[in-house]
Amino acid sequence: MAAYKGVATDADGNVSLEKSAKKSAASGFWGALAEYYDFGLYGTASAVIFPAVFFGAGENHTLANIASLASFGVAYLARPLGAVVLGHLGDTWGRKKTLLLTLGLMGFATLIIGLLPSYDAIGPVAGVSLVLMRLIQGFSAGGEQAGSTAMTSELAPPEKRGRLVAFTMHGLLIGQLLGIAAFIPVSTNESFLLNGGWRIPYFVAIPLVIYALWVRSKADEPRDVYEALARQEAAKDPTAVQVKPEKVAAPAKPAPKKKSSLAELFKYHWRQVIRVMAMAQYAITGVLVSNYMLNYGVTYWGWEKATLLALATGTLVLGVPIQPLWAALSDKIGRRPVYLISMISLLVLFPFVFWMIQEGNLTVLVILLFVIGLLATGGNVVQAPMYTEMFPTRLRMTGYAVSTQIGNIIVGFTPMIAALLVRPGAFGWVPVLTFTSIMMGLGILACLSTPETKGKVITDDLEQEVASHAGN
């Protein structure tokens, strides 16, 4: 019985791609859950807690409000740098080791935020320290989603790729959900919340990160798996020169055979980069629901924090059972149709959300968010397999990470932009929705120009490389 150390094998000792893919999916799920729990915490806190705690809302409420929302967006400035550095590490050093690093950085920054003194204790230094930790979180997030989805996509069979890669997005959604929901129990008493109660959800993140690191440490590196497959094939047939010979269409423009680099990415794959940057604007509506909707409803129309937190949480809860269905559907009908259904639905329905907040109509608002929760999760879950399938293996993590994180700069600053655009009174939200509608429209156009990627062979270059090494 052959033994292949460091990779999953079946009962007969043979390398098992399916087991490796499932381990990678579990790693992606727990890693994304831990990372985006922290993301959900900050999005909520920056909207309704941190203006008072870290930015001196008692002195100038409007300025503190804008500064706090801007601190949410600051992380998105660090994300492209994280995407470049971590993407390159992931494409050269390895997916698994890089993903352990991203998660460790996020956990460290989250712990420090939970320990930071308030504005009342140390003045403006509190806000500066918070922003520094937020930059570390942003740097970390720059490589997380791209790395975990790249790792799983390279191990999953094409017919199941959407479903397995979707586990990263399931973790992302549940993490955000838990991050928002974590504040509900401590937000019923305003004094308790602002005087330390907000720290409790941050401390809960630490055991979650530790467990996610343990699960991730058990995952298989894709290159190790394919090298083991090559050795296994060579042992069975010494004349074999391919791991799994597959007929693959030649690329339109041959790229040079070299390691990951931004130069290669932008020279040979600039169209994909622009498309992903535009399609990343899909996330704008998620940020509006989890962040600015809370700020707008409380500040302008007197909604209770707990009510809007519950609504935002409920919208995410709906996505938990629905996302796997959308992922499976994308393996049947394609990535593009699922993305377009979600994006167009959001474009049509989202203005009514702010209208109902203005009108104070809780019943209609609940119905709207219910429908949005059903339809919008399709775009969320399908973007991961779609983006990974758009780039070659040697540039996959760099391409995915850099493209999405440059696009996400606008997403991250959407709450601050909204706070600057909004006007007091009825329909003061129209400028906000005009801006977001334009950005989502660009995403729809980009998707329409993107070839369908479902079922695409994405590991041919990796397989050929390790097979050639095995044949030497």
Coordinates of N, CA and C in Angstrom, one line a residue, residues 18-110:
E18 N -10.9 14.0 -3.7 CA -12.2 14.3 -3.1 C -12.0 14.6 -1.6
K19 N -11.2 13.8 -0.9 CA -11.0 14.0 0.5 C -10.2 15.3 0.7
S20 N -9.2 15.5 -0.2 CA -8.5 16.8 0.0 C -9.3 18.0 -0.3
A21 N -10.2 17.9 -1.3 CA -11.1 19.0 -1.6 C -12.1 19.3 -0.4
K22 N -12.6 18.2 0.3 CA -13.4 18.4 1.4 C -12.7 19.0 2.6
K23 N -11.5 18.6 2.8 CA -10.7 19.2 3.9 C -10.4 20.7 3.6
S24 N -10.2 21.0 2.3 CA -9.9 22.4 1.9 C -11.2 23.2 2.1
A25 N -12.4 22.6 1.8 CA -13.6 23.3 1.9 C -13.9 23.6 3.4
A26 N -13.6 22.6 4.3 CA -13.7 22.9 5.7 C -12.8 24.0 6.2
S27 N -11.6 24.0 5.7 CA -10.6 25.0 6.0 C -11.1 26.4 5.6
G28 N -11.7 26.4 4.4 CA -12.2 27.7 3.8 C -13.4 28.2 4.7
F29 N -14.3 27.2 5.1 CA -15.5 27.6 5.8 C -15.1 28.2 7.2
W30 N -14.2 27.5 7.9 CA -13.9 28.0 9.3 C -13.0 29.2 9.2
G31 N -12.1 29.3 8.3 CA -11.3 30.4 8.2 C -12.1 31.7 7.8
A32 N -13.0 31.5 6.8 CA -13.8 32.7 6.4 C -14.8 33.1 7.6
L33 N -15.3 32.1 8.3 CA -16.2 32.4 9.4 C -15.5 33.2 10.4
A34 N -14.3 32.8 10.8 CA -13.5 33.6 11.8 C -13.2 35.0 11.3
E35 N -12.7 35.1 10.1 CA -12.3 36.4 9.5 C -13.5 37.3 9.4
Y36 N -14.6 36.8 8.9 CA -15.7 37.7 8.7 C -16.6 37.9 9.9
Y37 N -16.4 37.1 10.9 CA -17.0 37.4 12.2 C -16.4 38.7 12.7
D38 N -15.1 38.8 12.5 CA -14.4 40.0 12.9 C -14.9 41.2 12.0
F39 N -15.0 40.9 10.7 CA -15.5 41.9 9.8 C -16.9 42.4 10.2
G40 N -17.8 41.5 10.5 CA -19.1 41.8 10.9 C -19.2 42.6 12.2
L41 N -18.3 42.3 13.1 CA -18.2 43.1 14.4 C -17.8 44.5 14.1
Y42 N -16.8 44.7 13.2 CA -16.4 46.1 13.0 C -17.4 46.9 12.2
G43 N -18.0 46.2 11.2 CA -19.0 46.9 10.4 C -20.1 47.5 11.3
T44 N -20.6 46.7 12.2 CA -21.7 47.1 13.1 C -21.2 48.1 14.1
A45 N -20.1 47.9 14.7 CA -19.5 48.8 15.8 C -19.2 50.1 15.2
S46 N -18.7 50.2 14.0 CA -18.3 51.5 13.4 C -19.6 52.3 13.1
A47 N -20.7 51.7 13.0 CA -21.9 52.4 12.6 C -22.6 52.9 13.9
V48 N -22.6 52.2 15.0 CA -23.5 52.5 16.1 C -22.8 52.6 17.4
I49 N -21.5 52.2 17.5 CA -20.8 52.1 18.8 C -19.5 53.0 18.8
F50 N -18.7 52.8 17.8 CA -17.3 53.4 17.9 C -17.3 55.0 17.7
P51 N -18.4 55.6 17.1 CA -18.4 57.1 17.1 C -18.2 57.6 18.6
A52 N -18.9 57.0 19.5 CA -18.9 57.5 20.9 C -17.7 57.0 21.6
V53 N -17.3 55.7 21.4 CA -16.2 55.1 22.1 C -14.8 55.6 21.7
F54 N -14.6 55.7 20.4 CA -13.2 56.0 20.0 C -13.0 57.4 19.3
F55 N -14.1 58.1 18.9 CA -14.0 59.3 18.1 C -14.6 60.5 18.8
G56 N -15.0 60.5 20.0 CA -15.4 61.7 20.8 C -16.7 62.2 20.2
A57 N -17.8 61.4 20.1 CA -19.0 61.9 19.6 C -19.6 63.0 20.4
G58 N -19.3 63.0 21.7 CA -19.8 64.0 22.6 C -19.4 65.4 22.2
E59 N -18.2 65.5 21.6 CA -17.7 66.8 21.2 C -18.2 67.3 19.8
N60 N -18.3 66.4 18.9 CA -18.8 66.7 17.5 C -19.4 65.4 16.9
H61 N -20.7 65.3 17.1 CA -21.3 64.0 16.7 C -21.1 63.7 15.2
T62 N -21.4 64.7 14.4 CA -21.3 64.5 12.9 C -19.9 64.1 12.5
L63 N -18.9 64.8 13.0 CA -17.5 64.5 12.6 C -17.1 63.1 13.1
A64 N -17.5 62.8 14.4 CA -17.2 61.5 14.9 C -17.9 60.4 14.1
N65 N -19.1 60.6 13.7 CA -19.8 59.7 12.9 C -19.1 59.4 11.6
I66 N -18.7 60.4 10.9 CA -18.0 60.3 9.6 C -16.6 59.6 9.8
A67 N -15.9 60.0 10.9 CA -14.6 59.4 11.1 C -14.7 57.9 11.4
S68 N -15.8 57.5 12.2 CA -15.9 56.1 12.5 C -16.3 55.3 11.2
L69 N -17.2 55.8 10.4 CA -17.5 55.1 9.1 C -16.3 55.1 8.2
A70 N -15.5 56.1 8.2 CA -14.2 56.1 7.4 C -13.3 55.1 7.9
S71 N -13.2 54.9 9.2 CA -12.3 53.8 9.7 C -12.7 52.4 9.2
F72 N -14.0 52.3 9.0 CA -14.4 51.0 8.4 C -13.8 50.9 7.0
G73 N -13.8 52.0 6.2 CA -13.3 52.0 4.9 C -11.8 51.9 4.8
V74 N -11.1 52.3 5.8 CA -9.7 52.3 5.8 C -9.1 50.9 5.5
A75 N -9.7 49.9 6.1 CA -9.3 48.6 5.9 C -9.2 48.2 4.4
Y76 N -10.1 48.8 3.6 CA -10.2 48.5 2.2 C -9.0 49.1 1.4
L77 N -8.4 50.2 2.0 CA -7.2 50.7 1.4 C -6.0 49.8 1.6
A78 N -6.0 49.0 2.7 CA -4.9 48.1 3.0 C -5.1 46.8 2.3
R79 N -6.3 46.5 1.9 CA -6.6 45.2 1.2 C -5.8 45.0 -0.1
P80 N -5.7 46.0 -1.0 CA -5.0 45.8 -2.2 C -3.5 45.5 -1.9
L81 N -2.9 46.1 -0.9 CA -1.5 45.8 -0.5 C -1.5 44.3 0.0
G82 N -2.4 44.0 0.8 CA -2.5 42.6 1.3 C -2.7 41.6 0.1
A83 N -3.5 42.0 -0.8 CA -3.7 41.2 -2.0 C -2.5 40.9 -2.8
V84 N -1.7 42.0 -3.0 CA -0.4 41.9 -3.7 C 0.6 41.0 -3.0
V85 N 0.8 41.3 -1.7 CA 1.8 40.6 -0.9 C 1.3 39.1 -0.6
L86 N 0.1 39.0 -0.1 CA -0.4 37.6 0.2 C -0.7 36.8 -1.0
G87 N -1.2 37.5 -2.1 CA -1.4 36.8 -3.3 C -0.2 36.2 -3.9
H88 N 0.9 37.0 -3.9 CA 2.2 36.5 -4.4 C 2.7 35.4 -3.5
L89 N 2.6 35.5 -2.2 CA 3.0 34.4 -1.3 C 2.2 33.2 -1.5
G90 N 0.9 33.3 -1.7 CA 0.1 32.2 -2.0 C 0.4 31.4 -3.3
D91 N 0.8 32.2 -4.3 CA 1.1 31.6 -5.6 C 2.5 31.0 -5.6
T92 N 3.4 31.4 -4.7 CA 4.8 30.9 -4.7 C 5.1 30.1 -3.4
W93 N 4.8 30.6 -2.3 CA 5.1 30.0 -1.0 C 4.1 28.9 -0.7
G94 N 2.9 29.0 -1.1 CA 1.9 28.0 -0.9 C 0.6 28.6 -0.4
R95 N -0.6 28.0 -0.8 CA -1.9 28.5 -0.3 C -2.0 28.3 1.2
K96 N -1.7 27.2 1.7 CA -2.0 26.8 3.1 C -1.3 27.7 4.0
K97 N 0.0 27.8 3.9 CA 0.8 28.6 4.8 C 0.4 30.1 4.8
T98 N 0.1 30.6 3.6 CA -0.3 32.0 3.5 C -1.7 32.2 4.2
L99 N -2.6 31.2 4.1 CA -3.9 31.3 4.7 C -3.8 31.2 6.2
L100 N -2.8 30.5 6.7 CA -2.6 30.5 8.2 C -2.1 31.8 8.7
L101 N -1.3 32.5 7.8 CA -0.8 33.8 8.2 C -1.9 34.8 8.2
T102 N -2.8 34.8 7.2 CA -3.9 35.8 7.1 C -4.8 35.7 8.3
L103 N -5.1 34.4 8.7 CA -6.0 34.2 9.9 C -5.3 34.7 11.2
G104 N -4.0 34.4 11.3 CA -3.3 34.8 12.5 C -3.3 36.3 12.7
L105 N -3.0 37.0 11.6 CA -3.0 38.5 11.6 C -4.4 39.0 12.0
M106 N -5.4 38.5 11.4 CA -6.8 39.0 11.7 C -7.1 38.7 13.2
G107 N -6.8 37.6 13.7 CA -7.0 37.3 15.2 C -6.3 38.2 16.1
F108 N -5.0 38.5 15.7 CA -4.2 39.4 16.5 C -4.8 40.8 16.6
A109 N -5.2 41.4 15.4 CA -5.8 42.7 15.4 C -7.1 42.8 16.1
T110 N -7.9 41.7 16.0 CA -9.2 41.7 16.7 C -9.0 41.7 18.2

